[in-house]
Amino acid sequence: MTWEKLPKDVKKFLILFSINGFSFSALIAAPTLGNLMNISLESVGWLFSLSSFLQALLSYFVGRKFEKLPPTYGLAISRAIFGIGSLLYGLCTNVWTFAAAQLFLSFTDIFYPCLVMYERALFPPKQREIIYSLEFFMTESTKAIAYALFVFVFAPLMQGQSFLRSIFFMIFFANVFYSAAYLFILPKVESGSTVHSEHVIASTGLKIFFSIMLHQYLCYTAFNFSSFLIISYYLIDLFKMPAWSPFLFEMVFSATVATSIFWKGKVKSHPSFNLIFGASAIAANFLIWIIQNPILFFTSHVLMGIGFIFWFPAKETIKQQVAPRQLGRWEGFFQGLNILTRIFTPIASATVASRLGYGFVFAISAILFFSAIVVSMPSVLWMKKNFGIERV
């Protein structure tokens, strides 16, 4: 991967996109804070579920609306809302402020279609998979460094809730800057229907496009089912580990993805193969988690990282290549479906974990991922037949 060959605007985007990696800390810290505030797993599951209801309705509207509006504005709003949610988490003292913070923090998900449309307009088609790999390198290297500081520097100085609240305050300031960057630093995109000058709208029909969108939906459902809500309680309650343990767990994943910069560029496989291989590795990782061993649980995240660095860039490349011009409304529809599912997955996964055991939660996620591979076949086969790749 040669950084110098990338367009200047893409480089700026990738550098600032690293803030997303740091911001991900909030998604780990939130359920951990709930645990330390003595809010039960099922109660937090209900709070996370209820916060998703309104968002599911708005996601389709936002995706469709920004087909005609600059998605840059939607992304600026999104990061500002995320910052407010982080600030509220840093200040919360009871279950009601905890619920309000979660509502703001997760509200940013409805603007995900804006990001997809923005990237379609910004990234050269033949370089998309390699750029998405660099996206992951930027976010995960940031996470690896940040989490190492959290675990080895901040945690010894600050214990429990104080440790987590300081993280939320840092995320707030980072996202205020990130929101302003979309307005004043990063390139503008005229509307969500704008495509890159080299992009050709594929005449594939909705059947092929829907196959990759259904694949994405099932995969996201699998991640939501085995989310950090489950992982945080799993590490703290079952293995009796401290509040920083979820960050150490995620640091293994981030370090794996970050070090892929040294070998991923040498991989010459097609996006269609990368999607199947990556998704299979992630599904296998969920199966490994069924074994209740803390060392195996931590080290297996290396496999998850390898799977991710193959799967996500390939998934996004295929999706944008087979998408119709009206990408926003369909991305909004499926994101709304994903958010609607999240109304039920936190409480469902929390109930399964509490009554049947954590192994059943991870098994369900593995089944969902294997099912996603099957439904993706129409888009994968079309991609294999019609799309070449360019290495930078």
XYZ file of C-alpha atoms in Angstrom:
392
model
C 0.000 0.000 0.000
C 1.566 3.257 -1.136
C 0.259 6.276 0.750
C 1.735 8.700 -1.787
C -0.497 7.361 -4.576
C -3.719 8.239 -2.794
C -5.594 11.486 -3.599
C -4.942 14.337 -1.144
C -8.592 14.529 -0.050
C -8.620 10.799 0.712
C -5.500 11.198 2.877
C -7.117 13.979 4.917
C -10.224 11.874 5.386
C -8.250 8.839 6.536
C -6.172 10.829 9.038
C -9.236 12.383 10.672
C -11.169 9.120 10.439
C -8.810 7.796 13.123
C -10.923 9.764 15.625
C -13.622 7.140 15.055
C -11.258 4.585 16.525
C -10.768 6.617 19.675
C -14.515 7.301 19.864
C -15.240 3.569 19.846
C -13.983 3.602 23.436
C -17.385 4.989 24.445
C -19.137 1.832 23.231
C -16.890 -0.246 25.489
C -17.017 2.093 28.460
C -20.829 2.496 28.483
C -21.875 -1.043 29.517
C -18.837 -1.264 31.805
C -20.001 1.905 33.580
C -23.486 0.393 33.885
C -21.975 -2.629 35.590
C -20.012 -0.467 38.049
C -23.154 1.586 38.769
C -24.812 -1.699 39.811
C -27.303 -1.642 36.955
C -28.157 -5.250 36.100
C -27.297 -6.797 32.721
C -30.963 -7.147 31.781
C -31.730 -3.545 32.818
C -28.915 -2.198 30.658
C -30.160 -4.451 27.864
C -33.608 -2.854 28.111
C -32.107 0.643 28.105
C -30.036 -0.108 25.007
C -33.077 -1.636 23.310
C -35.458 1.246 23.968
C -32.931 3.822 22.764
C -33.035 2.233 19.295
C -36.766 2.547 18.561
C -36.888 6.164 17.337
C -33.621 5.774 15.452
C -34.978 2.891 13.377
C -37.727 5.155 12.058
C -35.378 8.042 11.290
C -32.610 6.114 9.511
C -34.539 5.625 6.257
C -35.677 9.264 6.305
C -32.123 10.549 6.826
C -30.684 8.293 4.125
C -33.271 9.397 1.587
C -33.113 13.066 2.561
C -29.343 13.265 2.149
C -29.504 11.906 -1.395
C -30.215 15.549 -2.264
C -28.298 17.240 0.562
C -24.543 17.316 1.286
C -23.805 14.224 3.432
C -20.965 16.287 4.941
C -23.566 18.131 7.042
C -25.088 14.881 8.243
C -21.691 13.613 9.352
C -20.970 16.870 11.213
C -24.298 16.546 13.066
C -23.567 12.879 13.780
C -20.236 13.545 15.471
C -21.679 16.425 17.491
C -24.457 14.168 18.809
C -21.928 11.464 19.670
C -19.916 14.037 21.592
C -22.974 15.110 23.590
C -23.736 11.491 24.463
C -20.162 11.006 25.683
C -20.382 14.149 27.807
C -23.634 12.956 29.406
C -22.066 9.587 30.188
C -19.181 11.369 31.875
C -21.638 13.309 34.037
C -24.293 10.648 34.710
C -25.014 9.620 38.293
C -28.188 7.522 38.007
C -30.100 5.245 35.652
C -32.037 8.132 34.058
C -28.981 10.118 32.992
C -27.433 6.818 31.906
C -30.437 6.241 29.631
C -30.278 9.791 28.229
C -26.567 9.414 27.502
C -27.150 6.145 25.655
C -29.892 7.745 23.575
C -27.541 10.478 22.348
C -24.581 8.153 21.905
C -26.477 5.682 19.732
C -28.479 8.354 17.872
C -25.493 8.905 15.597
C -26.200 5.542 13.925
C -29.017 7.017 11.859
C -26.435 9.058 9.932
C -24.512 5.988 8.768
C -25.975 6.306 5.227
C -24.292 9.728 5.003
C -20.900 8.115 5.577
C -21.493 5.485 2.889
C -22.602 8.104 0.349
C -19.697 10.375 1.258
C -17.174 7.574 0.773
C -18.710 6.545 -2.557
C -18.165 10.064 -3.857
C -14.652 10.391 -2.421
C -12.950 7.021 -3.015
C -11.732 6.001 -6.530
C -13.617 2.750 -7.374
C -10.581 0.599 -8.186
C -8.851 1.604 -4.956
C -11.805 1.223 -2.607
C -10.824 -2.051 -1.000
C -7.303 -0.859 -0.285
C -8.617 2.462 1.088
C -11.030 0.639 3.398
C -8.087 -1.445 4.608
C -6.244 1.806 5.372
C -9.366 3.094 7.132
C -9.136 0.135 9.469
C -5.437 0.683 9.959
C -6.074 4.307 11.006
C -8.872 3.475 13.444
C -7.372 0.320 14.909
C -3.847 1.703 15.341
C -5.437 4.634 17.188
C -7.405 2.212 19.356
C -4.360 0.060 20.062
C -2.359 3.067 21.247
C -5.260 4.589 23.204
C -6.199 1.327 24.911
C -2.588 0.636 25.853
C -2.536 4.055 27.549
C -5.878 3.370 29.228
C -4.801 -0.012 30.601
C -1.163 0.620 31.515
C -1.112 4.363 32.349
C -4.569 5.673 33.281
C -5.978 2.581 35.039
C -3.282 2.512 37.761
C -3.962 6.207 38.461
C -7.769 6.158 38.340
C -10.021 3.353 39.507
C -13.527 2.267 38.573
C -15.976 4.965 37.519
C -13.403 7.776 37.587
C -11.354 5.894 35.002
C -14.348 5.501 32.694
C -15.645 9.055 33.123
C -12.289 10.545 32.155
C -12.447 8.541 28.926
C -15.919 9.903 28.145
C -14.733 13.500 28.611
C -11.815 12.962 26.227
C -14.175 11.483 23.640
C -16.435 14.532 23.945
C -13.652 16.977 23.056
C -12.382 14.770 20.214
C -15.828 14.647 18.595
C -16.426 18.390 18.885
C -13.249 18.845 16.832
C -14.251 16.054 14.426
C -17.651 17.645 13.821
C -16.004 20.964 12.957
C -13.535 19.164 10.664
C -16.360 17.951 8.419
C -17.449 21.559 7.949
C -14.099 23.314 7.601
C -11.302 20.815 6.822
C -12.573 17.814 4.896
C -13.741 17.980 1.255
C -17.395 18.752 0.575
C -19.681 16.409 -1.338
C -22.484 18.144 -3.201
C -25.179 15.564 -2.487
C -25.605 11.953 -1.476
C -26.296 11.032 -5.094
C -22.878 12.301 -6.194
C -20.519 9.534 -7.299
C -16.790 9.523 -7.983
C -15.860 10.617 -11.515
C -14.590 7.086 -12.258
C -17.642 5.342 -10.843
C -20.041 3.589 -13.219
C -23.493 2.770 -11.868
C -23.833 -1.004 -12.255
C -26.950 -2.329 -13.970
C -27.183 -5.336 -11.673
C -30.769 -5.069 -10.502
C -31.887 -4.924 -6.891
C -31.652 -8.693 -6.357
C -27.853 -8.650 -6.424
C -27.636 -5.437 -4.412
C -30.068 -6.737 -1.800
C -27.995 -9.896 -1.347
C -25.004 -7.901 -0.076
C -27.258 -5.644 2.002
C -28.909 -8.669 3.617
C -25.429 -10.059 4.228
C -24.469 -6.817 5.964
C -27.663 -6.859 8.020
C -27.110 -10.412 9.283
C -23.464 -9.701 10.134
C -24.322 -6.546 12.052
C -27.038 -8.469 13.892
C -24.423 -11.053 14.896
C -22.141 -8.326 16.262
C -25.046 -6.673 18.067
C -26.004 -9.981 19.680
C -22.475 -10.502 21.039
C -21.877 -6.811 21.690
C -19.734 -5.193 24.369
C -22.814 -5.272 26.577
C -22.328 -9.053 26.735
C -18.525 -9.016 26.587
C -18.144 -6.509 29.437
C -20.385 -8.463 31.786
C -18.783 -11.731 30.612
C -15.285 -10.562 31.560
C -16.217 -8.832 34.817
C -18.859 -11.211 36.200
C -17.653 -14.601 34.953
C -13.862 -14.118 35.028
C -13.862 -11.452 37.802
C -11.678 -9.108 35.764
C -11.318 -5.322 36.411
C -13.025 -2.427 34.612
C -10.180 -2.023 32.122
C -10.358 -5.639 30.896
C -12.727 -4.911 27.947
C -10.204 -2.359 26.663
C -7.399 -4.908 26.889
C -9.605 -7.379 25.021
C -10.290 -4.911 22.217
C -6.640 -3.864 22.141
C -5.743 -7.361 20.909
C -8.132 -6.905 17.985
C -6.880 -3.399 17.207
C -3.222 -4.412 17.310
C -3.957 -7.289 14.934
C -5.667 -5.018 12.439
C -3.014 -2.291 12.759
C -0.153 -4.695 12.044
C -1.933 -5.847 8.880
C -0.350 -2.784 7.251
C 2.784 -4.912 6.883
C 1.143 -7.801 5.007
C -2.337 -6.905 3.691
C -0.947 -5.021 0.674
C 0.820 -8.187 -0.467
C -2.436 -10.139 -0.621
C -3.611 -10.341 -4.259
C -6.936 -12.079 -3.700
C -10.185 -10.747 -5.167
C -12.802 -8.946 -2.987
C -15.224 -11.850 -3.518
C -12.764 -14.296 -1.921
C -11.813 -11.837 0.810
C -15.429 -11.435 1.897
C -16.024 -15.186 2.242
C -12.677 -15.847 3.943
C -13.044 -12.924 6.353
C -16.636 -13.731 7.283
C -15.714 -17.393 7.892
C -12.865 -16.370 10.205
C -15.168 -14.098 12.210
C -17.798 -16.855 12.502
C -15.106 -19.275 13.706
C -14.046 -16.717 16.314
C -17.559 -16.661 17.793
C -17.461 -20.464 18.031
C -14.138 -20.314 19.906
C -15.701 -17.952 22.441
C -18.036 -20.722 23.522
C -15.073 -22.257 25.359
C -14.955 -20.507 28.753
C -11.245 -19.824 29.011
C -10.045 -16.224 29.555
C -6.686 -16.716 27.783
C -8.362 -18.299 24.752
C -11.035 -15.593 24.802
C -8.431 -12.837 24.599
C -6.095 -14.477 22.081
C -8.930 -15.524 19.751
C -9.448 -11.846 18.989
C -6.403 -12.137 16.723
C -8.533 -14.329 14.447
C -11.340 -11.765 14.619
C -8.906 -9.021 13.570
C -7.616 -11.014 10.605
C -11.177 -11.794 9.544
C -12.217 -8.155 9.830
C -9.374 -6.800 7.722
C -10.464 -9.125 4.903
C -14.225 -8.934 5.385
C -15.093 -5.272 5.911
C -13.108 -3.697 3.018
C -14.421 -6.395 0.667
C -17.999 -5.949 1.888
C -17.942 -2.188 1.381
C -16.254 -2.503 -2.031
C -18.852 -4.981 -3.290
C -21.730 -2.984 -1.840
C -20.711 0.287 -3.464
C -19.921 -1.398 -6.771
C -23.344 -3.035 -7.150
C -25.375 -0.211 -5.546
C -27.922 1.854 -7.522
C -27.589 5.637 -7.544
C -30.257 5.818 -4.798
C -27.840 4.289 -2.303
C -28.918 6.560 0.543
C -32.498 5.361 0.839
C -31.535 1.673 0.698
C -28.629 2.102 3.097
C -31.039 4.019 5.313
C -33.646 1.267 5.037
C -31.249 -1.526 5.976
C -29.593 0.589 8.666
C -33.081 1.270 10.021
C -33.734 -2.474 9.943
C -30.457 -3.021 11.768
C -31.350 -0.422 14.392
C -34.865 -1.901 14.697
C -33.273 -5.282 15.363
C -31.125 -3.659 18.045
C -34.342 -2.875 19.917
C -34.573 -6.586 20.644
C -30.990 -7.898 20.529
C -29.662 -6.293 23.766
C -32.481 -7.634 25.898
C -32.584 -10.902 23.937
C -28.853 -11.528 24.271
C -28.886 -10.444 27.926
C -31.765 -12.840 28.628
C -30.058 -15.721 26.802
C -26.792 -15.061 28.666
C -28.528 -14.799 32.049
C -30.720 -17.881 31.672
C -28.899 -20.211 29.250
C -25.302 -19.035 29.419
C -22.940 -16.910 27.381
C -22.041 -19.817 25.087
C -25.520 -19.765 23.556
C -25.117 -16.055 22.733
C -21.855 -16.662 20.868
C -23.281 -19.711 19.048
C -26.191 -17.631 17.725
C -23.776 -14.994 16.422
C -21.757 -17.679 14.616
C -24.887 -19.089 12.977
C -25.905 -15.609 11.808
C -22.473 -15.031 10.235
C -22.477 -18.373 8.400
C -25.998 -17.581 7.138
C -24.763 -14.190 5.909
C -22.130 -15.900 3.752
C -24.825 -17.973 2.048
C -27.120 -15.037 1.230
C -24.226 -12.972 -0.187
C -23.563 -15.409 -3.045
C -25.406 -13.492 -5.850
C -23.383 -10.309 -5.268
C -20.138 -12.218 -4.647
C -20.465 -14.151 -7.927
C -21.339 -10.986 -9.880
C -18.336 -9.216 -8.381
C -16.007 -12.076 -9.239
C -17.147 -11.987 -12.854
C -17.253 -8.223 -13.463
C -14.795 -6.408 -11.185
C -11.012 -6.067 -11.412
C -8.776 -4.725 -8.664
C -6.059 -2.111 -8.551
C -3.198 -2.234 -6.075
C -1.538 0.920 -4.717
